[in-house]
Short mmCIF file of C-alpha atoms in Angstrom, two decimals:
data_model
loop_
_atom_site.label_atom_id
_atom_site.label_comp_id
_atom_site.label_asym_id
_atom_site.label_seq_id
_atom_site.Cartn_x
_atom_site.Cartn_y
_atom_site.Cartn_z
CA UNK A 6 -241.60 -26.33 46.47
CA UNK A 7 -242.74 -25.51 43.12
CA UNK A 8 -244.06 -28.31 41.16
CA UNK A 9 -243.76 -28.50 37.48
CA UNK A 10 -245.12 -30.13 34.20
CA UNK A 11 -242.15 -32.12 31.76
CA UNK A 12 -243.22 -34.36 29.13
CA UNK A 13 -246.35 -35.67 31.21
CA UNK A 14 -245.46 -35.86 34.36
CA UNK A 15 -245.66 -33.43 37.03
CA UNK A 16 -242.92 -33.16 39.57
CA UNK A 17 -240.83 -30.97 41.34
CA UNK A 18 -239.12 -28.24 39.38
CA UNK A 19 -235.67 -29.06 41.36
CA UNK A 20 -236.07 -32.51 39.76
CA UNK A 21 -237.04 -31.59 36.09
CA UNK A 22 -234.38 -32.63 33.62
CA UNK A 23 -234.01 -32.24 29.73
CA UNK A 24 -231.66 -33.94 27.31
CA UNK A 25 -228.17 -31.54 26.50
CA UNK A 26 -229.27 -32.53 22.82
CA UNK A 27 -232.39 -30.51 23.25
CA UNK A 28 -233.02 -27.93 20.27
CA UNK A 29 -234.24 -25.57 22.35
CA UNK A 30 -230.96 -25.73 24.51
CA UNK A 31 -229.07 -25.80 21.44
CA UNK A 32 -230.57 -23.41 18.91
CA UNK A 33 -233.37 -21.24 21.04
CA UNK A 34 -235.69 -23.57 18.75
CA UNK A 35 -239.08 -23.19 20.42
CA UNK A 36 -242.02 -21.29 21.46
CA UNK A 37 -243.37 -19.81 24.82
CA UNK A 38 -246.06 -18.02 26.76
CA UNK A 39 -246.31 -16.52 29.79
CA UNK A 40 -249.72 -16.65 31.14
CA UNK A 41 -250.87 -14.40 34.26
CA UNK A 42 -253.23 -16.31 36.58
CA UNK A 43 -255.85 -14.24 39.06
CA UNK A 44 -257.39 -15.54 42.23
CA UNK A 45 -256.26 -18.93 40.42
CA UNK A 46 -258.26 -17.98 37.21
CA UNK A 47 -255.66 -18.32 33.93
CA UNK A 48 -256.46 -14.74 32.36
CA UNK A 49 -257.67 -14.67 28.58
CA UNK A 50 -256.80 -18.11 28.02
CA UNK A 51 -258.03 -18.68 24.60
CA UNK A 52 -256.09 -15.97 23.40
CA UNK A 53 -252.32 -17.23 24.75
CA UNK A 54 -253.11 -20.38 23.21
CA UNK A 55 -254.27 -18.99 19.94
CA UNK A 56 -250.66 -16.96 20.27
CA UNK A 57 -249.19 -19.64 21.13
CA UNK A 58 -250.05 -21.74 18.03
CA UNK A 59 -249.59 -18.41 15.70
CA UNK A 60 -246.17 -19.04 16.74
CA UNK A 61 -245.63 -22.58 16.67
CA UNK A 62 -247.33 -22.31 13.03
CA UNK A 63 -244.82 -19.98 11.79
CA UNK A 64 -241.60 -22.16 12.87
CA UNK A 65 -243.08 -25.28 11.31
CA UNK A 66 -243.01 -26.89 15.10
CA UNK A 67 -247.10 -29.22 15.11
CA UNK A 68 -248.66 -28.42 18.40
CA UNK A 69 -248.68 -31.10 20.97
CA UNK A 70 -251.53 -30.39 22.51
CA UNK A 71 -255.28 -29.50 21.38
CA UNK A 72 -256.89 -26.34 23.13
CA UNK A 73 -258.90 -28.31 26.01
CA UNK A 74 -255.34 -30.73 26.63
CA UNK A 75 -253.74 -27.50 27.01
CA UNK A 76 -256.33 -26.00 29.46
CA UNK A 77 -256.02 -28.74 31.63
CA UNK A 78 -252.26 -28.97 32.23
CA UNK A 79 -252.44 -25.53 32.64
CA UNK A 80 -255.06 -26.01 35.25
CA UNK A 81 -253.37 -28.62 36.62
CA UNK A 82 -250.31 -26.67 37.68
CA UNK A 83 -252.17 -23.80 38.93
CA UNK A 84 -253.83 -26.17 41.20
CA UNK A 85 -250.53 -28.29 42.28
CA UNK A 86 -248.52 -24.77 43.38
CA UNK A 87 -249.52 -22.50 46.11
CA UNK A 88 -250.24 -19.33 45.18
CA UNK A 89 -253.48 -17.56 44.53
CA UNK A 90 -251.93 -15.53 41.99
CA UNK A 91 -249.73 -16.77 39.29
CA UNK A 92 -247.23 -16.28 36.42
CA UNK A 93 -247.56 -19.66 34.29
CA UNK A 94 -244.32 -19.81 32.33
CA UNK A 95 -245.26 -22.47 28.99
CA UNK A 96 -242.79 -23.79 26.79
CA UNK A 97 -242.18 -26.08 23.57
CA UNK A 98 -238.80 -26.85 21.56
CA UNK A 99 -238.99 -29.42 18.69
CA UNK A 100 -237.13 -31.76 21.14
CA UNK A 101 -233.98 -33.80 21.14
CA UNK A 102 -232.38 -35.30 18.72
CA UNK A 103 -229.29 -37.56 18.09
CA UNK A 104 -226.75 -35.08 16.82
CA UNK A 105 -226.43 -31.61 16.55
CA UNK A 106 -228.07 -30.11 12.98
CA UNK A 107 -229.48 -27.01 12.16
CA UNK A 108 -231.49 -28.84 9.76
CA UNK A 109 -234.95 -30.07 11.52
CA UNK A 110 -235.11 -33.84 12.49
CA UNK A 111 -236.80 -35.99 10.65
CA UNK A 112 -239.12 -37.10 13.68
CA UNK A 113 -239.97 -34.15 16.08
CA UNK A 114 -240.62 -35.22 19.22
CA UNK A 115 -241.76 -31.78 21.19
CA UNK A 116 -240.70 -31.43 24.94
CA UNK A 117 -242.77 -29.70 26.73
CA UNK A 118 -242.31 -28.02 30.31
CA UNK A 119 -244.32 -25.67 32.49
CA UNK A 120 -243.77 -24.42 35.28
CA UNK A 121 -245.29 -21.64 37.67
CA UNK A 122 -244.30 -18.93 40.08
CA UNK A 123 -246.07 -15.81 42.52
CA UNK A 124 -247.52 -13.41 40.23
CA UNK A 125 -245.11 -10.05 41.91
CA UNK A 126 -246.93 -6.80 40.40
CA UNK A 127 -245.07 -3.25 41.18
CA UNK A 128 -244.47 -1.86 44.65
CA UNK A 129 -246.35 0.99 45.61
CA UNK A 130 -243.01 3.17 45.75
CA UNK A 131 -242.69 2.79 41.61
CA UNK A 132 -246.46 3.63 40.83
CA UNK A 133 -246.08 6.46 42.85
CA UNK A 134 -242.64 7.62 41.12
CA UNK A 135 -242.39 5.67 37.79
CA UNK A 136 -239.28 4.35 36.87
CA UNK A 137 -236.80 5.01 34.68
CA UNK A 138 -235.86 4.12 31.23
CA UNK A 139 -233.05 4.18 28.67
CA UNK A 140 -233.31 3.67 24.94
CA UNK A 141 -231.29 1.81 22.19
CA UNK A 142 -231.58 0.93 18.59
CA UNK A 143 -233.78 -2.05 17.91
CA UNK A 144 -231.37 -4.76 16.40
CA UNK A 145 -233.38 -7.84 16.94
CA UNK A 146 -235.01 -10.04 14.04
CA UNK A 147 -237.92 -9.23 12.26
CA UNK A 148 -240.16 -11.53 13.47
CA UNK A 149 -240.42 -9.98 16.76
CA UNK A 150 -244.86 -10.70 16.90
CA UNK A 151 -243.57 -14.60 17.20
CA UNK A 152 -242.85 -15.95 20.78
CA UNK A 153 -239.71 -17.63 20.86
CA UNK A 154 -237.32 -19.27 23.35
CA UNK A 155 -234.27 -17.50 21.39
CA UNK A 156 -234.45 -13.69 23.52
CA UNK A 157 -230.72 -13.20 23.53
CA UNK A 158 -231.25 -10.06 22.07
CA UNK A 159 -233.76 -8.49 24.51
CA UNK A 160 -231.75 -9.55 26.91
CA UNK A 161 -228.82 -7.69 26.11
CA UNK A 162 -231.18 -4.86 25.44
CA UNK A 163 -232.67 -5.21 29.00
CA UNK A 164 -229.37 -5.41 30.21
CA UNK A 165 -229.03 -2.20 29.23
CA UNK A 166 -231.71 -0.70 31.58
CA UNK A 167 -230.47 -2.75 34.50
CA UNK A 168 -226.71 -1.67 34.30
CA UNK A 169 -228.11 2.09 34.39
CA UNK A 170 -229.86 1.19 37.23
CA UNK A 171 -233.55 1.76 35.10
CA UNK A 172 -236.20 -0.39 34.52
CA UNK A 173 -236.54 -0.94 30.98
CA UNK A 174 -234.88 -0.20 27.56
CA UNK A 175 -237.47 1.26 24.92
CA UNK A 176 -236.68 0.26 21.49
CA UNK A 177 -236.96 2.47 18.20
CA UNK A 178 -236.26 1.15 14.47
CA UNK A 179 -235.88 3.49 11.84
CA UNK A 180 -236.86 6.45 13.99
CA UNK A 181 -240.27 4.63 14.78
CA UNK A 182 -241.17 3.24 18.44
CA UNK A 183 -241.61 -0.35 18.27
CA UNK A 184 -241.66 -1.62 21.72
CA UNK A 185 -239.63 -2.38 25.15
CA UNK A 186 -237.29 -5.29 25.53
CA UNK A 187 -240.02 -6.86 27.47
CA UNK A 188 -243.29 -4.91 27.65
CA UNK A 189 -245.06 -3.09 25.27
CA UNK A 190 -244.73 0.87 25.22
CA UNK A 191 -247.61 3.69 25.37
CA UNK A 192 -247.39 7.23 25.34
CA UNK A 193 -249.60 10.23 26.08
CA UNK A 194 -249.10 13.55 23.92
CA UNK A 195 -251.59 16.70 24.63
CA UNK A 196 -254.23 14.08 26.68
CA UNK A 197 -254.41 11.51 23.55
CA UNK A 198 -253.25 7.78 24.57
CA UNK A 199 -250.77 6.77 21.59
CA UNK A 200 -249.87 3.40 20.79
CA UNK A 201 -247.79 1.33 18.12
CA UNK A 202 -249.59 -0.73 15.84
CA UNK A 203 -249.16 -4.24 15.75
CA UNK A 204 -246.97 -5.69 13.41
CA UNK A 205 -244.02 -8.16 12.74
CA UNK A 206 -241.85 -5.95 14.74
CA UNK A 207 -243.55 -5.97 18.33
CA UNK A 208 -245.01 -8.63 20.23
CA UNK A 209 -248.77 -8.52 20.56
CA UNK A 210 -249.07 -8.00 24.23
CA UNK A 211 -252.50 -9.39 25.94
CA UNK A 212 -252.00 -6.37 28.34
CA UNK A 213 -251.69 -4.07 25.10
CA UNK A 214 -255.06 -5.19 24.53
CA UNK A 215 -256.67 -4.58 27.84
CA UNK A 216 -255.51 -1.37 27.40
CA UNK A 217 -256.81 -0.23 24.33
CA UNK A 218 -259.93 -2.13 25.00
CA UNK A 219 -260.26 0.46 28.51
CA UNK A 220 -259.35 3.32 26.67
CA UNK A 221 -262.18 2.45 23.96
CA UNK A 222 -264.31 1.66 27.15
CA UNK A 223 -263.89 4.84 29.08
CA UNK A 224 -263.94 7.18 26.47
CA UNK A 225 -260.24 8.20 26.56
CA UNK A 226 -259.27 10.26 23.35
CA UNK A 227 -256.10 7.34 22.01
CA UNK A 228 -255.10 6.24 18.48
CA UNK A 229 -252.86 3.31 16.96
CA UNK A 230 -250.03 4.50 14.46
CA UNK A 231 -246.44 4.71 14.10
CA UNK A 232 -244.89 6.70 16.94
CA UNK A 233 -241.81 8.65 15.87
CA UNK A 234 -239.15 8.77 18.35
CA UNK A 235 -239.26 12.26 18.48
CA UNK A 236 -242.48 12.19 19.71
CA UNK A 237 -241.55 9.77 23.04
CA UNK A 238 -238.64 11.74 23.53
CA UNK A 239 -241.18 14.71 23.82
CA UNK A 240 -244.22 12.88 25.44
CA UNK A 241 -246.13 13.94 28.72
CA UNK A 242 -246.29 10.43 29.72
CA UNK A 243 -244.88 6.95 28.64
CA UNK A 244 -246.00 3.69 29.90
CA UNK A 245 -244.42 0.28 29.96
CA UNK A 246 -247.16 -2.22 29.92
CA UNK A 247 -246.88 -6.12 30.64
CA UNK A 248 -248.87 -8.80 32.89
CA UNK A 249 -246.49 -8.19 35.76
CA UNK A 250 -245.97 -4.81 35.16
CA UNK A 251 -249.47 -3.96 34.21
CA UNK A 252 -249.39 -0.11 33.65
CA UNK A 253 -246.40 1.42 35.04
CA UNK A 254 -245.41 5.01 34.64
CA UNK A 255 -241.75 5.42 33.31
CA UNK A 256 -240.85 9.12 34.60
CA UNK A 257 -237.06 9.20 32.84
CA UNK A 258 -235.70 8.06 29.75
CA UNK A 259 -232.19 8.55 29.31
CA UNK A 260 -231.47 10.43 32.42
CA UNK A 261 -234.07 13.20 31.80
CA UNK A 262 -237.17 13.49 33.01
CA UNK A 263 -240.44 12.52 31.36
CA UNK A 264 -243.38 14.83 31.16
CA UNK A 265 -243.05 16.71 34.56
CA UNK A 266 -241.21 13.81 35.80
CA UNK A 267 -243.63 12.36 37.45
CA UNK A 268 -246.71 9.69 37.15
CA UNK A 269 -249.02 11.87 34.92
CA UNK A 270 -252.85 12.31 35.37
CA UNK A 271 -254.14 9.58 32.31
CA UNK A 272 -251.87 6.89 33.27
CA UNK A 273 -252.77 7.20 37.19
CA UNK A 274 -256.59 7.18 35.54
CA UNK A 275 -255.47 4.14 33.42
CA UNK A 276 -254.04 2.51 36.30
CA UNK A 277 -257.40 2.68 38.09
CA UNK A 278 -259.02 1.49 34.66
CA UNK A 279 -256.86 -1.67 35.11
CA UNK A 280 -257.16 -2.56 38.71
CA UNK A 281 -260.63 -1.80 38.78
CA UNK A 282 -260.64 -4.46 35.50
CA UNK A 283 -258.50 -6.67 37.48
CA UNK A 284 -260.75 -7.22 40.37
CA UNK A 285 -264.11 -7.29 38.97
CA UNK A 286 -263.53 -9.35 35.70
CA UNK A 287 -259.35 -10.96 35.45
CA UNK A 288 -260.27 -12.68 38.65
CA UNK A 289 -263.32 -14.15 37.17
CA UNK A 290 -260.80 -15.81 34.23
#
């Protein structure tokens, strides 16, 4: 049974219980992370927690915890579940309070809760064939780079993808690629890697930064700009790009086929890249 942190005490997820009055079960009002964990090692640590409290900074919601506290608990429940690898799910709302009111309460009192589960990357069957894809307008807020509990949005956009039997729905704003509804996008044009820049209308993805950080490694030709959506409707490759996901080839969007319609050559060689990465240094923390 998986065990779980609430409000200092760890116990049994079945058993974990928040007040109705929560803000976070109210309003969405909180902040999470999702933190991939290798061979039991928490992955770029410092940096979740540094995105973490980007976010919590930005809603006005004081951290609860300092840097090393958070380590620990983090630790903790790696430790207290049972598998080697590990998707830590982290989350804070500003708590309960005694009535409903948009306004903040005068006394925050945070809760809280994580909780862990297998980390489950992508069968063998999808690297070898991709996936497919659909795309919609991007109507979510504009402070998409912040981390919070309130996703209705993406998941009506995700929705999307599953209802059309595909795997993810890419997102475009004003003719420009921003992101997917839960992974960050890359495409490959004439052998150069292209990728969105960050801004407040994507999330900065840890795994966005592995990849650039391989491509910069290895020596592939790849640059950071605003992607028109012309250009990933006409791509050679796209990639969707998360820590469960890693680097998975998308091979339709909309019903037609991507490239050749199948797993091109540099995200197969990117693929390597990251599982290569995975083994000799992830694993290591």
């Amino acid at each position: 049974m998986s065990i779980c942190y609430l409000d200092g005490q760890y116990l049994p997820l079945s058993q974990a219980r928040v007040s109705p009055m929560d803000r976070g079960f109210l309003f969405g009002d909180g902040a999470y992370e999702v933190i991939p964990v290798y061979s039991r090692q928490p992955f770029r640590l410092e940096e979740h927690l540094n995105r973490l409290s980007h976010t919590l900074a930005a809603i006005g919601l004081p951290n609860p915890y300092s840097a090393s506290e958070w380590a620990d608990i983090v630790r903790e429940i790696v430790a207290r579940n049972e598998w080697p690898d590990q998707s830590v799910y982290l989350q804070i709302t500003r708590g309960a309070d005694h009535k409903r009111n948009h306004a903040f309460p005068a006394v925050v009192r945070p809760t809280v809760f994580l909780m862990s589960d297998a980390l489950v990357t992508p069968p063998a069957a999808q690297l070898e064939n991709g996936v497919g894809a659909v795309s919609a307008a991007d109507f979510r807020w504009l402070r998409c780079d912040l981390k919070t509990i309130a996703l209705l949005a993406n998941c009506l956009l995700r929705q999307q993808a599953v209802a059309q039997g595909c795997a993810e729905t890419i997102l475009f704003r004003d003719g420009f690629l921003t992101e997917g509804a839960a992974s960050n996008i890359f495409i490959v044009r004439d052998g150069v890697m292209l990728a969105p820049p960050k801004s407040h209308l994507m999330l900065p993805g840890i795994t966005y930064d592995v990849v650039l950080e391989l491509a910069q490694r290895h020596g592939l030709a790849h640059e950071v700009r605003e992607i028109l959506e012309d250009e990933v409707r006409n791509a050679d490759e796209i990639w969707m790009t998360s820590s469960t996901k890693e680097v998975l080839p998308i091979t339709t969007l909309d019903g037609r086929p991507v490239g050749s319609g199948k797993p091109g050559a540099v995200g197969r060689q990117m693929h390597a890249w990251y599982q290569d990465f995975k083994n000799t240094v992830m694993r290591g923390g």
